[in-house]
Structure formats: structure tokens, C-alpha cells
PDB file of C-alpha atoms in Angstrom:
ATOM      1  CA  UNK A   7       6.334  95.649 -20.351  1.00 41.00           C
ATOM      2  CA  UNK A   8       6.001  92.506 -22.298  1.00 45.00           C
ATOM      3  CA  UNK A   9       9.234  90.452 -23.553  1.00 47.00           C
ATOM      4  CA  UNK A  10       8.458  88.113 -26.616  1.00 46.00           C
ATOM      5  CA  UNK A  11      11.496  86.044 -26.564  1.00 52.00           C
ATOM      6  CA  UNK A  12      14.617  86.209 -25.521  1.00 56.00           C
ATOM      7  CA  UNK A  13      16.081  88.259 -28.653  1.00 59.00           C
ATOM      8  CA  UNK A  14      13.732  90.890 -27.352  1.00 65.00           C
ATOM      9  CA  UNK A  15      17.506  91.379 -25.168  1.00 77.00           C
ATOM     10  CA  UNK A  16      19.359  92.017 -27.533  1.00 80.00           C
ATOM     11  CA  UNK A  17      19.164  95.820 -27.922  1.00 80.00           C
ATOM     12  CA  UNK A  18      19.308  96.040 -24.110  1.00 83.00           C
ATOM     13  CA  UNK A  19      22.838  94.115 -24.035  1.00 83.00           C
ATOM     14  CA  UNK A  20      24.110  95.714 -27.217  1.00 84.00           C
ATOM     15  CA  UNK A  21      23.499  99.047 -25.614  1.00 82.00           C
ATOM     16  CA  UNK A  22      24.620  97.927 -22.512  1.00 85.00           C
ATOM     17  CA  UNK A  23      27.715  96.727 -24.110  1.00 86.00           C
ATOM     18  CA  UNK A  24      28.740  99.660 -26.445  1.00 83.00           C
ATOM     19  CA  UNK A  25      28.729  96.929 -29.203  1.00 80.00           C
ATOM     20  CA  UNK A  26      26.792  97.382 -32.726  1.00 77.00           C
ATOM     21  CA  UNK A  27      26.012  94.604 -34.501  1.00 76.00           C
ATOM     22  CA  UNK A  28      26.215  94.565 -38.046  1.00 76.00           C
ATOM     23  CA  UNK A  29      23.172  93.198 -39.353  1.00 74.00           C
ATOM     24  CA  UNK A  30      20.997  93.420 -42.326  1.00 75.00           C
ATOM     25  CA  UNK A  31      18.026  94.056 -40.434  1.00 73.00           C
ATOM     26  CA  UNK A  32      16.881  95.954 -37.205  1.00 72.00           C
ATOM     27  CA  UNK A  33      17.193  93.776 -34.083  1.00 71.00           C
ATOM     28  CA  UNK A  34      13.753  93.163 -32.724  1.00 68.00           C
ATOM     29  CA  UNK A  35      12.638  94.852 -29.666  1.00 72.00           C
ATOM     30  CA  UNK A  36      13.960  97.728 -28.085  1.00 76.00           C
ATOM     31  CA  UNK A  37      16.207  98.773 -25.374  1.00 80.00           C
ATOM     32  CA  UNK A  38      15.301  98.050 -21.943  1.00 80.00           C
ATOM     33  CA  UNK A  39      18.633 100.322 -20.477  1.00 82.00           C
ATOM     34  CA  UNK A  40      16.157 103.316 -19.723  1.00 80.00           C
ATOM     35  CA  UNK A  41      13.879 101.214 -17.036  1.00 78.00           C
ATOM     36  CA  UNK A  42      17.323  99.795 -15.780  1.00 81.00           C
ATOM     37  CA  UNK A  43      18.999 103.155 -14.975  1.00 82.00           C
ATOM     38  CA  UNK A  44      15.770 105.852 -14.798  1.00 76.00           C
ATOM     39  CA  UNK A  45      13.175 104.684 -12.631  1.00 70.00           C
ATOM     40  CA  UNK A  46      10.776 107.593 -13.950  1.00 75.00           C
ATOM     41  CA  UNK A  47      11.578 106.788 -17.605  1.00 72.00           C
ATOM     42  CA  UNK A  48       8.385 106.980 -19.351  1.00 76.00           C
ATOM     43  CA  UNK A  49       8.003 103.642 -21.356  1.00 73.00           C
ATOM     44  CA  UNK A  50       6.079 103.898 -24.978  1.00 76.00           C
ATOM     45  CA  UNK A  51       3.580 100.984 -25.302  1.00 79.00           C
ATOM     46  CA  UNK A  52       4.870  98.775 -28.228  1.00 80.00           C
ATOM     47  CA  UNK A  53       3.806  96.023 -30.344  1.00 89.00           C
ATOM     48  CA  UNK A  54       4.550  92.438 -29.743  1.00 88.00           C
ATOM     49  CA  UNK A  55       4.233  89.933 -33.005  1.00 90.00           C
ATOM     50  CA  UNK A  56       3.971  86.547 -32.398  1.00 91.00           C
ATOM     51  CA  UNK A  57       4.424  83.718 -34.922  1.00 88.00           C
ATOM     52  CA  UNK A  58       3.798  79.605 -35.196  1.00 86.00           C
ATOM     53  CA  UNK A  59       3.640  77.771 -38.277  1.00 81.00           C
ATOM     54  CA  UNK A  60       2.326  80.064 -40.442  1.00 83.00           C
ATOM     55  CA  UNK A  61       0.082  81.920 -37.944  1.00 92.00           C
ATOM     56  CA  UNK A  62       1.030  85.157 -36.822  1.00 94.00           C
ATOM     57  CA  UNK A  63      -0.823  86.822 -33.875  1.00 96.00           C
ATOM     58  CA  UNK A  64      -0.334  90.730 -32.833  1.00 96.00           C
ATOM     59  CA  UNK A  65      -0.411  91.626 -29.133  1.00 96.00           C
ATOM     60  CA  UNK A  66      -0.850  95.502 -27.668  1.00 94.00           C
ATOM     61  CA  UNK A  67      -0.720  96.155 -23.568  1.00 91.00           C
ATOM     62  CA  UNK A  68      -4.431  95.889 -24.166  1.00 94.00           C
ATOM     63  CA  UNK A  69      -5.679  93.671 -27.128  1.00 97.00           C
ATOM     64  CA  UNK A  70      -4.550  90.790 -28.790  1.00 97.00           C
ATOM     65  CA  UNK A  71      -5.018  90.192 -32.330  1.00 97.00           C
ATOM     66  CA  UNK A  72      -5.198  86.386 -33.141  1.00 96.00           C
ATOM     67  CA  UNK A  73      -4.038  84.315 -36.476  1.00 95.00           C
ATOM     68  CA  UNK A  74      -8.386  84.320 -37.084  1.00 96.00           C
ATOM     69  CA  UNK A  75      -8.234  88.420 -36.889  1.00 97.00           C
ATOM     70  CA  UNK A  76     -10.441  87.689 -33.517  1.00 97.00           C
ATOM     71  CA  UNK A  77      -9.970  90.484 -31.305  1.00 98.00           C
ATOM     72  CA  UNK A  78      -9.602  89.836 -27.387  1.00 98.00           C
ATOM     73  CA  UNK A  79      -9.255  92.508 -24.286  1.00 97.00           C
ATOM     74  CA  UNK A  80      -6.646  90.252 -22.175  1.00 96.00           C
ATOM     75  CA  UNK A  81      -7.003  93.124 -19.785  1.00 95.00           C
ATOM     76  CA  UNK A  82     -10.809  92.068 -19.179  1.00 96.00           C
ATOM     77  CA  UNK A  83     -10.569  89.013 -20.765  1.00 96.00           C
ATOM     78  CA  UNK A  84      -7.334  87.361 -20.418  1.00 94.00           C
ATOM     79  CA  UNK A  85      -8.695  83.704 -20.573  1.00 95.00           C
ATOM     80  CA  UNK A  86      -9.169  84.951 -24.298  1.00 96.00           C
ATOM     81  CA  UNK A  87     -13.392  83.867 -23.859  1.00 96.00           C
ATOM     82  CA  UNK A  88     -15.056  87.024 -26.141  1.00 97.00           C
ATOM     83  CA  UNK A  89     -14.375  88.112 -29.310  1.00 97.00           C
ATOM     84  CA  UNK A  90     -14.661  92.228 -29.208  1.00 97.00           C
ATOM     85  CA  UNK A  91     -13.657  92.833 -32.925  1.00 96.00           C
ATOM     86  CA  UNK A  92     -17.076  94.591 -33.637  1.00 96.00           C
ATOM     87  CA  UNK A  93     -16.845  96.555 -30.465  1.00 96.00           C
ATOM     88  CA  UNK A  94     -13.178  97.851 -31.594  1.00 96.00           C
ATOM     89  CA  UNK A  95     -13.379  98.238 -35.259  1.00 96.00           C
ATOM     90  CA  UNK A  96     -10.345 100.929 -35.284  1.00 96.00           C
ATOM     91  CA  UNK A  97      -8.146  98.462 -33.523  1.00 96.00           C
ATOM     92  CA  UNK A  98      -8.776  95.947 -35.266  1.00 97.00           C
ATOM     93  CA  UNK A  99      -7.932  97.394 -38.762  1.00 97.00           C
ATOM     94  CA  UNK A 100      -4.634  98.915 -37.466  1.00 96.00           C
ATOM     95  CA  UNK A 101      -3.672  95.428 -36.074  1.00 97.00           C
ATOM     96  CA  UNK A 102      -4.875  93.757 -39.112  1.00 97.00           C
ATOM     97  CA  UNK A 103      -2.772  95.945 -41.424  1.00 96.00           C
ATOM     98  CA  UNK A 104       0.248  95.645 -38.926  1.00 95.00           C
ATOM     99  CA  UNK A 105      -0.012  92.030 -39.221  1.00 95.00           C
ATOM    100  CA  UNK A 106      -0.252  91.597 -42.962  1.00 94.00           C
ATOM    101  CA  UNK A 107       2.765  94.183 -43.285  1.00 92.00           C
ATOM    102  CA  UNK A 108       4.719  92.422 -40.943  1.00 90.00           C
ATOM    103  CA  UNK A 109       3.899  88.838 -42.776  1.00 89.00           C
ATOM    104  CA  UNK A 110       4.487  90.426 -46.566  1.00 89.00           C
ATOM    105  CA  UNK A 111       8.222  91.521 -45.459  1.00 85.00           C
ATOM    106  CA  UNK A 112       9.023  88.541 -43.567  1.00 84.00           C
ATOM    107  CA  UNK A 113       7.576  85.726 -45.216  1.00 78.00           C
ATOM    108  CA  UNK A 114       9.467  87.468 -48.329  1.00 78.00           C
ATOM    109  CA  UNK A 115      12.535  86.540 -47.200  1.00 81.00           C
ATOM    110  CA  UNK A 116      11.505  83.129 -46.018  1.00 79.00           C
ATOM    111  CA  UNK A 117      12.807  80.027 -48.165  1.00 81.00           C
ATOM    112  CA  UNK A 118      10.077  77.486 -48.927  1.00 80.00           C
ATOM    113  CA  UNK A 119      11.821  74.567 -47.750  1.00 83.00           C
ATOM    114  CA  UNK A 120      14.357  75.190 -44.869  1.00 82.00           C
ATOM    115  CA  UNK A 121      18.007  73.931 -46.515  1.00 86.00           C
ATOM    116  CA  UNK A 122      19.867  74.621 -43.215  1.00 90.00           C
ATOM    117  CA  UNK A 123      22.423  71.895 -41.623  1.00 96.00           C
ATOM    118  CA  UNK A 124      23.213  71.286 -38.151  1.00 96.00           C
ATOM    119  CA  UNK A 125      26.575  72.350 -37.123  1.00 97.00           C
ATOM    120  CA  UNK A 126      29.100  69.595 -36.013  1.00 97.00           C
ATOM    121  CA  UNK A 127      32.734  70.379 -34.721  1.00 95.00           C
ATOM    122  CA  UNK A 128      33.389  73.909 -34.281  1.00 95.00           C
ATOM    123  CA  UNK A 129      37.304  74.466 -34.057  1.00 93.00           C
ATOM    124  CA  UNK A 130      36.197  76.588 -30.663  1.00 93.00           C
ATOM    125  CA  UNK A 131      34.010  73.743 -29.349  1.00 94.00           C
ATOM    126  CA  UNK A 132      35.201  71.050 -27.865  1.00 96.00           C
ATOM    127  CA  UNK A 133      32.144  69.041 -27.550  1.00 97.00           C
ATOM    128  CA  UNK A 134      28.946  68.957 -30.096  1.00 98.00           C
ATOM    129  CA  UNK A 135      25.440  66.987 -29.441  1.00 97.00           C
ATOM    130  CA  UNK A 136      23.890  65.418 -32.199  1.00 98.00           C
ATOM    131  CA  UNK A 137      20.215  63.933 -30.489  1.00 97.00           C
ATOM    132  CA  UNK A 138      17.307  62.538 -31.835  1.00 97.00           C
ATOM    133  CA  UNK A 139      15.388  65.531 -31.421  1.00 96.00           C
ATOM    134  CA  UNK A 140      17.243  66.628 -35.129  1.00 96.00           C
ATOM    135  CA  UNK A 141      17.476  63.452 -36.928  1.00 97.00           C
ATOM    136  CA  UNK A 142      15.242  62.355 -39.610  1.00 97.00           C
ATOM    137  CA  UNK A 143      13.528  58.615 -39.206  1.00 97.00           C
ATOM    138  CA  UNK A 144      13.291  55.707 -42.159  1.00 98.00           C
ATOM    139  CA  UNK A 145      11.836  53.070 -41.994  1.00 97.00           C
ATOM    140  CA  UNK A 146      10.462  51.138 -39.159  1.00 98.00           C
ATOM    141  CA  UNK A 147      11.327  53.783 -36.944  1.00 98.00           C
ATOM    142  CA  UNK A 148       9.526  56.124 -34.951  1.00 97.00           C
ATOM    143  CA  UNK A 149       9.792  58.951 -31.912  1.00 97.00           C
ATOM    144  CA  UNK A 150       9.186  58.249 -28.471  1.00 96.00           C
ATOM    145  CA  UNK A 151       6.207  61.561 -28.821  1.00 93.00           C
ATOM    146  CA  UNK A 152       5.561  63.638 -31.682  1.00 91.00           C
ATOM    147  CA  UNK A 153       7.026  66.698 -30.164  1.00 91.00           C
ATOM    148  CA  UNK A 154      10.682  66.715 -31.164  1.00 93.00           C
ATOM    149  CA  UNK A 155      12.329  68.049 -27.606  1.00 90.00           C
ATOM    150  CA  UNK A 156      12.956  65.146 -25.070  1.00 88.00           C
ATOM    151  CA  UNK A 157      12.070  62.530 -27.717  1.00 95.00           C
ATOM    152  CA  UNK A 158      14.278  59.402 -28.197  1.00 97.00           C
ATOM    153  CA  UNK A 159      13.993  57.519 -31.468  1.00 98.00           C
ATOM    154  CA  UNK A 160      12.965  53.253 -30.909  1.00 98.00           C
ATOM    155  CA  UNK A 161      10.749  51.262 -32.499  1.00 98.00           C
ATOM    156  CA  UNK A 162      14.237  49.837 -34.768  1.00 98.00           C
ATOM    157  CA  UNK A 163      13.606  46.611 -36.529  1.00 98.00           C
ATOM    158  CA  UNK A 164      15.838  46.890 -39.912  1.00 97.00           C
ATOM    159  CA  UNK A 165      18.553  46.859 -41.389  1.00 97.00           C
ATOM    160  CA  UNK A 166      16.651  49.109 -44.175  1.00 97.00           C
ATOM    161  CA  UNK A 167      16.114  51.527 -41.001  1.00 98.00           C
ATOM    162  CA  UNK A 168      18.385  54.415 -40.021  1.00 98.00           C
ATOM    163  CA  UNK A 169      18.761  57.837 -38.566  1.00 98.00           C
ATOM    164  CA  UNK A 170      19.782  60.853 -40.479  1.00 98.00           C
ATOM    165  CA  UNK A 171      21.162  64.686 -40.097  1.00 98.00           C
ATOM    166  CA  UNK A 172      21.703  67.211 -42.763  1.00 97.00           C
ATOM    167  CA  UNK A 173      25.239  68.424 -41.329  1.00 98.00           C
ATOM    168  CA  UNK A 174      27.884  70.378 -42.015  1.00 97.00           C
ATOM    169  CA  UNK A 175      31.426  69.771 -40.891  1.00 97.00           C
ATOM    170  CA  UNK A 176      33.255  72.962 -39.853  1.00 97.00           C
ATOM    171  CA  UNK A 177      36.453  72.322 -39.958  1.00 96.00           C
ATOM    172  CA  UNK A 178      38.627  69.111 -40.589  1.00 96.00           C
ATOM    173  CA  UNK A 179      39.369  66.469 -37.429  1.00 95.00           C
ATOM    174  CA  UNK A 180      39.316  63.717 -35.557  1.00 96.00           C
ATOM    175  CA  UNK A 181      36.394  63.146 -33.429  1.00 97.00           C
ATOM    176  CA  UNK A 182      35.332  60.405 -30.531  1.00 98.00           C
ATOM    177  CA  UNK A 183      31.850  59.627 -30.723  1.00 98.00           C
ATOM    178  CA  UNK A 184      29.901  58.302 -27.900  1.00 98.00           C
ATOM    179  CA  UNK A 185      26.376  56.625 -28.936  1.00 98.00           C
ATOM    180  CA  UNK A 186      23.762  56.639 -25.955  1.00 98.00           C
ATOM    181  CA  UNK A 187      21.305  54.052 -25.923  1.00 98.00           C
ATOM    182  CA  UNK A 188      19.105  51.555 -24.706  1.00 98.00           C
ATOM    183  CA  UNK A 189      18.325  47.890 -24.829  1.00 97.00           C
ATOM    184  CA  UNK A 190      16.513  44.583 -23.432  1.00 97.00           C
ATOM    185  CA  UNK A 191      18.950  41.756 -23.043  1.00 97.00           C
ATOM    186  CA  UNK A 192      17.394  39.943 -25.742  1.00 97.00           C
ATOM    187  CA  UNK A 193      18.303  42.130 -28.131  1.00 97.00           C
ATOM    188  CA  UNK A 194      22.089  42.580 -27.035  1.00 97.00           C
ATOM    189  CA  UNK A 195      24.272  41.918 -29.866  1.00 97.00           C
ATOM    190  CA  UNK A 196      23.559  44.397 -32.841  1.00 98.00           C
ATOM    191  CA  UNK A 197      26.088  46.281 -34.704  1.00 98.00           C
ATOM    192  CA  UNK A 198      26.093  49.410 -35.260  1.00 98.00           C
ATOM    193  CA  UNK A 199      27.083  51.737 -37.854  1.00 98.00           C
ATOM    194  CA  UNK A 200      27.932  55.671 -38.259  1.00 98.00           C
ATOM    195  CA  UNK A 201      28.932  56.974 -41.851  1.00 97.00           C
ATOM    196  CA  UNK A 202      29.493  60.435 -43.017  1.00 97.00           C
ATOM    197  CA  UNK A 203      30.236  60.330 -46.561  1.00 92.00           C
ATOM    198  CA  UNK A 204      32.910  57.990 -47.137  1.00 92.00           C
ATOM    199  CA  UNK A 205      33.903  57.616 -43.417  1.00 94.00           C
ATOM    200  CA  UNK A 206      32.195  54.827 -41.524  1.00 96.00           C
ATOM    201  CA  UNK A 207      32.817  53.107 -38.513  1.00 97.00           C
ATOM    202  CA  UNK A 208      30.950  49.862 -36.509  1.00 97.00           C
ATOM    203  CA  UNK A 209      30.262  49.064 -32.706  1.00 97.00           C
ATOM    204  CA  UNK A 210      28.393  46.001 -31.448  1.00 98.00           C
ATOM    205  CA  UNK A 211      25.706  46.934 -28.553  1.00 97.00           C
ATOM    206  CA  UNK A 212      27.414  44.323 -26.102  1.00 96.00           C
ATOM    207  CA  UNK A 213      25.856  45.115 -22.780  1.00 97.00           C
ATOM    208  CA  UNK A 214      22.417  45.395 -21.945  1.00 97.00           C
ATOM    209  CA  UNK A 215      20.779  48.702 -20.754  1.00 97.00           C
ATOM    210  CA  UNK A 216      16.986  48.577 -19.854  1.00 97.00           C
ATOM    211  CA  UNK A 217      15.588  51.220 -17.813  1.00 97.00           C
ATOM    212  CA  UNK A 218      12.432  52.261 -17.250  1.00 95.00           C
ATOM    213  CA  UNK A 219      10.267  55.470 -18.206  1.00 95.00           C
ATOM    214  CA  UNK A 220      10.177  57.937 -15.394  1.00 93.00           C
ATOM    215  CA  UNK A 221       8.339  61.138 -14.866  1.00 88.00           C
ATOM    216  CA  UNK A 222       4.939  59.927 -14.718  1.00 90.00           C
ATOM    217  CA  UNK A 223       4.851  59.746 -11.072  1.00 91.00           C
ATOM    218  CA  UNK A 224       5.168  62.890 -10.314  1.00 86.00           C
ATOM    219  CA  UNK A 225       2.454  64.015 -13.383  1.00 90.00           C
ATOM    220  CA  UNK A 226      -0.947  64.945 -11.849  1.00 90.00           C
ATOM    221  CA  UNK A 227      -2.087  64.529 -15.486  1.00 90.00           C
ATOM    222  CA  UNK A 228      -0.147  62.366 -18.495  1.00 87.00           C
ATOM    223  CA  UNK A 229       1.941  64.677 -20.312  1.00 87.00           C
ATOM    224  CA  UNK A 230       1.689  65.096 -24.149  1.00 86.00           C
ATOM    225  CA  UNK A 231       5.467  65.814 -24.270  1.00 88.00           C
ATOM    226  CA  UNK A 232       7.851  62.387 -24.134  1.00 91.00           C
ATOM    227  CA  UNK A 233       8.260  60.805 -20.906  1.00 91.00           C
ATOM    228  CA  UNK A 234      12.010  60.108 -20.403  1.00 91.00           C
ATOM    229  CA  UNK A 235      14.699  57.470 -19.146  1.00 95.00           C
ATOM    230  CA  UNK A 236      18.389  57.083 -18.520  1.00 96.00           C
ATOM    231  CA  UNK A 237      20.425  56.360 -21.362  1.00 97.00           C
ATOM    232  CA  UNK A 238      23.648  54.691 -21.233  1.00 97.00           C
ATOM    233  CA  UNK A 239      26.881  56.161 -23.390  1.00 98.00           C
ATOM    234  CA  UNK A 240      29.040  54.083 -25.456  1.00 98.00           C
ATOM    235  CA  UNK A 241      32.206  54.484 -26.962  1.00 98.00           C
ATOM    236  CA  UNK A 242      32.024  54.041 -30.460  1.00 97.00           C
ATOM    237  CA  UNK A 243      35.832  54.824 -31.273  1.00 97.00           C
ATOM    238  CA  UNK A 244      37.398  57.459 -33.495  1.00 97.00           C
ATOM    239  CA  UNK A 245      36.337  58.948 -37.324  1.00 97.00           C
ATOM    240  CA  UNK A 246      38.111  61.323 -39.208  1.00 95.00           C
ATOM    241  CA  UNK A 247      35.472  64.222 -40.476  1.00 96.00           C
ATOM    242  CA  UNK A 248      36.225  66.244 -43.648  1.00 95.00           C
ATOM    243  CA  UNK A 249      34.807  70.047 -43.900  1.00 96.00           C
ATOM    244  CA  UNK A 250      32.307  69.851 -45.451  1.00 96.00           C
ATOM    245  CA  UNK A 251      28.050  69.395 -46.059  1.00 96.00           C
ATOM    246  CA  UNK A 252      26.828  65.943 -45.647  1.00 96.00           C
ATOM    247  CA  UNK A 253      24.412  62.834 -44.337  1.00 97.00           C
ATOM    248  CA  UNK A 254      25.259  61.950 -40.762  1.00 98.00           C
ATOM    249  CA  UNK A 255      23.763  58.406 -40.725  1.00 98.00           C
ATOM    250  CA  UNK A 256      22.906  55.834 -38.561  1.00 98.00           C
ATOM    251  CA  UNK A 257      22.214  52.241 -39.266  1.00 98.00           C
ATOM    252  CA  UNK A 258      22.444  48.552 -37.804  1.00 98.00           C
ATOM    253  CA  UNK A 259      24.584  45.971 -39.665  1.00 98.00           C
ATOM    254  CA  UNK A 260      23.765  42.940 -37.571  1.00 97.00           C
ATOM    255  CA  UNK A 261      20.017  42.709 -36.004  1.00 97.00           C
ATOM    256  CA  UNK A 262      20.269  39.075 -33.610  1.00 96.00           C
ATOM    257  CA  UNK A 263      17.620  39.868 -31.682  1.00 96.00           C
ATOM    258  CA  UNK A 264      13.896  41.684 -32.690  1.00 96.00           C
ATOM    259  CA  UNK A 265      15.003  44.827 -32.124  1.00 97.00           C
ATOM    260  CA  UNK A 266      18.358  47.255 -32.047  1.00 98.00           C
ATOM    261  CA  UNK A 267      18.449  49.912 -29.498  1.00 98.00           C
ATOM    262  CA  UNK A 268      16.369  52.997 -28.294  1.00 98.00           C
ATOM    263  CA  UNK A 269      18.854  55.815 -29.521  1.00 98.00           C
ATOM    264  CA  UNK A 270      19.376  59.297 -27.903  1.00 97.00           C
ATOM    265  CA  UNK A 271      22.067  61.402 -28.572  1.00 97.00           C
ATOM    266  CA  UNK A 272      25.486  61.546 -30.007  1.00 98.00           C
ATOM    267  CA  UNK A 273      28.462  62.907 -28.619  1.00 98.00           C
ATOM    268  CA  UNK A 274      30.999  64.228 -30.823  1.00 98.00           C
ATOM    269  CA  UNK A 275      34.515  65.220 -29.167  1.00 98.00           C
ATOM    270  CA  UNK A 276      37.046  66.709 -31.137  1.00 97.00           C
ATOM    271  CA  UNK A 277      40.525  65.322 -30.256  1.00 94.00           C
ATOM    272  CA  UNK A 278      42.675  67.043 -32.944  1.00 83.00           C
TER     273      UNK A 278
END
């Protein structure tokens, strides 16, 4: 049995749970209860879709369909080295037409440009990250890799540079932010400053934080993923947030030195 993603578990622990969701489409996947509780439950062979930036792959217990419509026995073949379309004409029409019926009723309900915001201060959560690997860079400044997870934001020359997030406040409060950084002793001294909407408040970087990459040691080859380092938290203070949808942004005020920080994360703790 093959498990696409983790909300292939859904309709096992909804099952499991007596609880039905109200949704406005079918969960994906099925119900893996029977294999949990019958041992000689006969499975049906299903039909696992797969999709990445536009290209949408469909996967049997024996073939795999790609986003080319090349055909591949990963029984026989699992390195994926032959194409076998002309060898399996039947399956690959059926997988073909599974595939463009699958794309036609999802891609349908698809926006063309994602408008979602990132959540910030849940009345149940105490605690909400806001890291690099969401913001959006101007300016001078760039990621630590191009692959979003892991990645720290540097490379901060500007005042004209910031950080932004598309957010949206849920619910009014008071918040303590913690900003975590890095920075060379020359460049100690910058001031910071956080603004949502009409809010805004300033810290000055005031101690020096300069470790090094680590990882690489322990890499037999270099990783294309963003190497990583310690990052240290500071205190910014308290800002009052408003409900609402908004620009989270993040700029420097002062720059003494040639650069401002390496920036991380930050920590938003609701205090009332």
C-alpha cells in the first residue's frame, strides 16, 4: 500500500474517530481501519496522483505515469531507466485520461495567483513563528539557498531594503516580539524596525553575534539545501496588533556599519 502524503490519514483517523468532517470535497485517500483491525482484509489497488508545480504524475502498484506521459514499470524498473508506453498502450491511455480529469477539476478551482496570508496570533496560540522561509526580499537582499526551508535572509545593505509577510491578524493584542539574528562586530549598531500598518516599533542590534555555518562536516557531498547556524534572539519589546490583513515589515533605520544583520525568525508572544 502506498501513502502519498500525510492527508492520505485522514479517512483512517476520521473513521477511527467517529468524526465526519464537513467538507466540500471528498478527503483524499481512503481508510486504512480495515488493514488495522482484519489482517485478511483484501486491499483494492488504488491510484496515487502526484503533483509539483504544474506537473502532475499518476502512480499504480505497477506503473507510473510521469508529467511527459512516459510510462515506467517501477516493479522492473524502479530506477525509472525505460520508457514502456508503446509496450502498454491500454495503460497508458487510462492513466493519461485519469490525469487530465484529475488536472481539469482541480486546476478549476485553483486561483492564478495565491492571495493567502500567514496567520499571526491565534487567541488559542500562545506563540506564532514568523521566519524567513515566508517573507518576501527587496532590495539588496537575498536567501541564504534558493530553497525556502532552512534559509535565513543576509546579504542587508539598505535602508531601501526590508523583509515582508502578507499577514493577517486574528484577533486584537498585545504581542512580545523576539528578532533572531546575526552579526560581525563591525556591523553592531543598526536599528531596527518592525511596522504593521500604523504600529511600529525600533531596536538597535547592540551585541555582536557571529557564528559560523555548520553542517558541512558531516555532508559526504555539499548539500543544495541551506547550510545553517545558531541564531541569537532579541527582545524587541511590545506592539499592539489590530485584527486585521496587512504588511508585516522589516527594515533598518540606522546602517553604521556595511551591513545589518543575517535575520531568521520572529517570535510573536501574545501577552493579552
Amino acid at each position: 500500500t502506498q501513502i502519498a502524503s500525510v492527508r492520505d490519514l485522514l479517512p483512517t483517523l476520521t473513521e477511527l474517530s467517529g468524526v465526519q468532517p464537513i467538507l466540500k470535497n471528498k478527503l483524499d485517500g481512503i481508510s486504512l481501519k480495515p488493514l488495522l483491525f482484519d489482517v485478511e482484509s483484501k486491499w483494492k489497488d488504488r491510484i496515487v496522483i502526484n503533483n509539483w508545480k504544474t506537473k502532475t504524475s499518476v502512480r499504480t502498484q505497477q506503473f507510473l505515469l510521469d508529467h511527459e506521459n512516459k510510462l515506467f514499470d517501477m516493479i522492473n524498473d524502479p530506477n525509472q531507466d525505460t520508457d514502456v508506453s508503446n509496450d502498454n498502450i491500454e495503460e497508458t491511455t487510462k492513466l493519461i485520461q485519469i490525469k487530465n480529469e484529475w488536472q481539469q477539476q482541480v486546476y478549476s478551482e485553483l486561483p492564478d495567483k495565491d492571495t493567502r496570508t500567514f496567520p499571526l496570533g491565534h487567541p488559542d496560540a500562545e506563540y506564532t513563528q514568523i521566519p524567513a522561509r515566508d517573507g518576501v526580499a527587496h532590495g539588496n537582499i537575498k536567501r541564504s539557498n534558493r530553497w525556502p526551508n532552512c534559509s535565513f535572509f543576509t546579504n542587508w545593505l539598505s535602508t531601501e531594503d526590508q523583509i515582508t509577510w502578507e499577514v493577517e491578524v486574528l484577533e486584537d493584542g498585545e504581542f512580545e516580539v523576539e528578532l533572531y539574528y546575526s552579526c560581525a562586530e563591525k556591523n553592531v549598531g543598526s536599528v531596527i524596525e518592525l511596522s504593521f500598518g500604523s504600529n511600529k516599533m525600533q531596536k538597535q542590534i547592540d551585541e555582536a553575534h557571529d557564528p559560523p555555518l555548520t553542517g558541512m562536516e558531516n555532508d559526504k557531498i555539499v548539500r543544495q539545501e541551506s547550510y545553517v547556524k545558531d541564531f541569537k534572539p532579541l527582545n524587541m519589546g511590545l506592539i499592539d496588533l489590530k485584527k486585521g490583513k496587512g504588511q508585516l515589515a522589516l527594515k533598518a533605520l540606522d546602517i553604521p556599519g556595511a551591513e545589518v544583520i543575517d535575520f531568521r525568525l520572529l517570535m510573536f508572544r501574545r501577552m493579552k
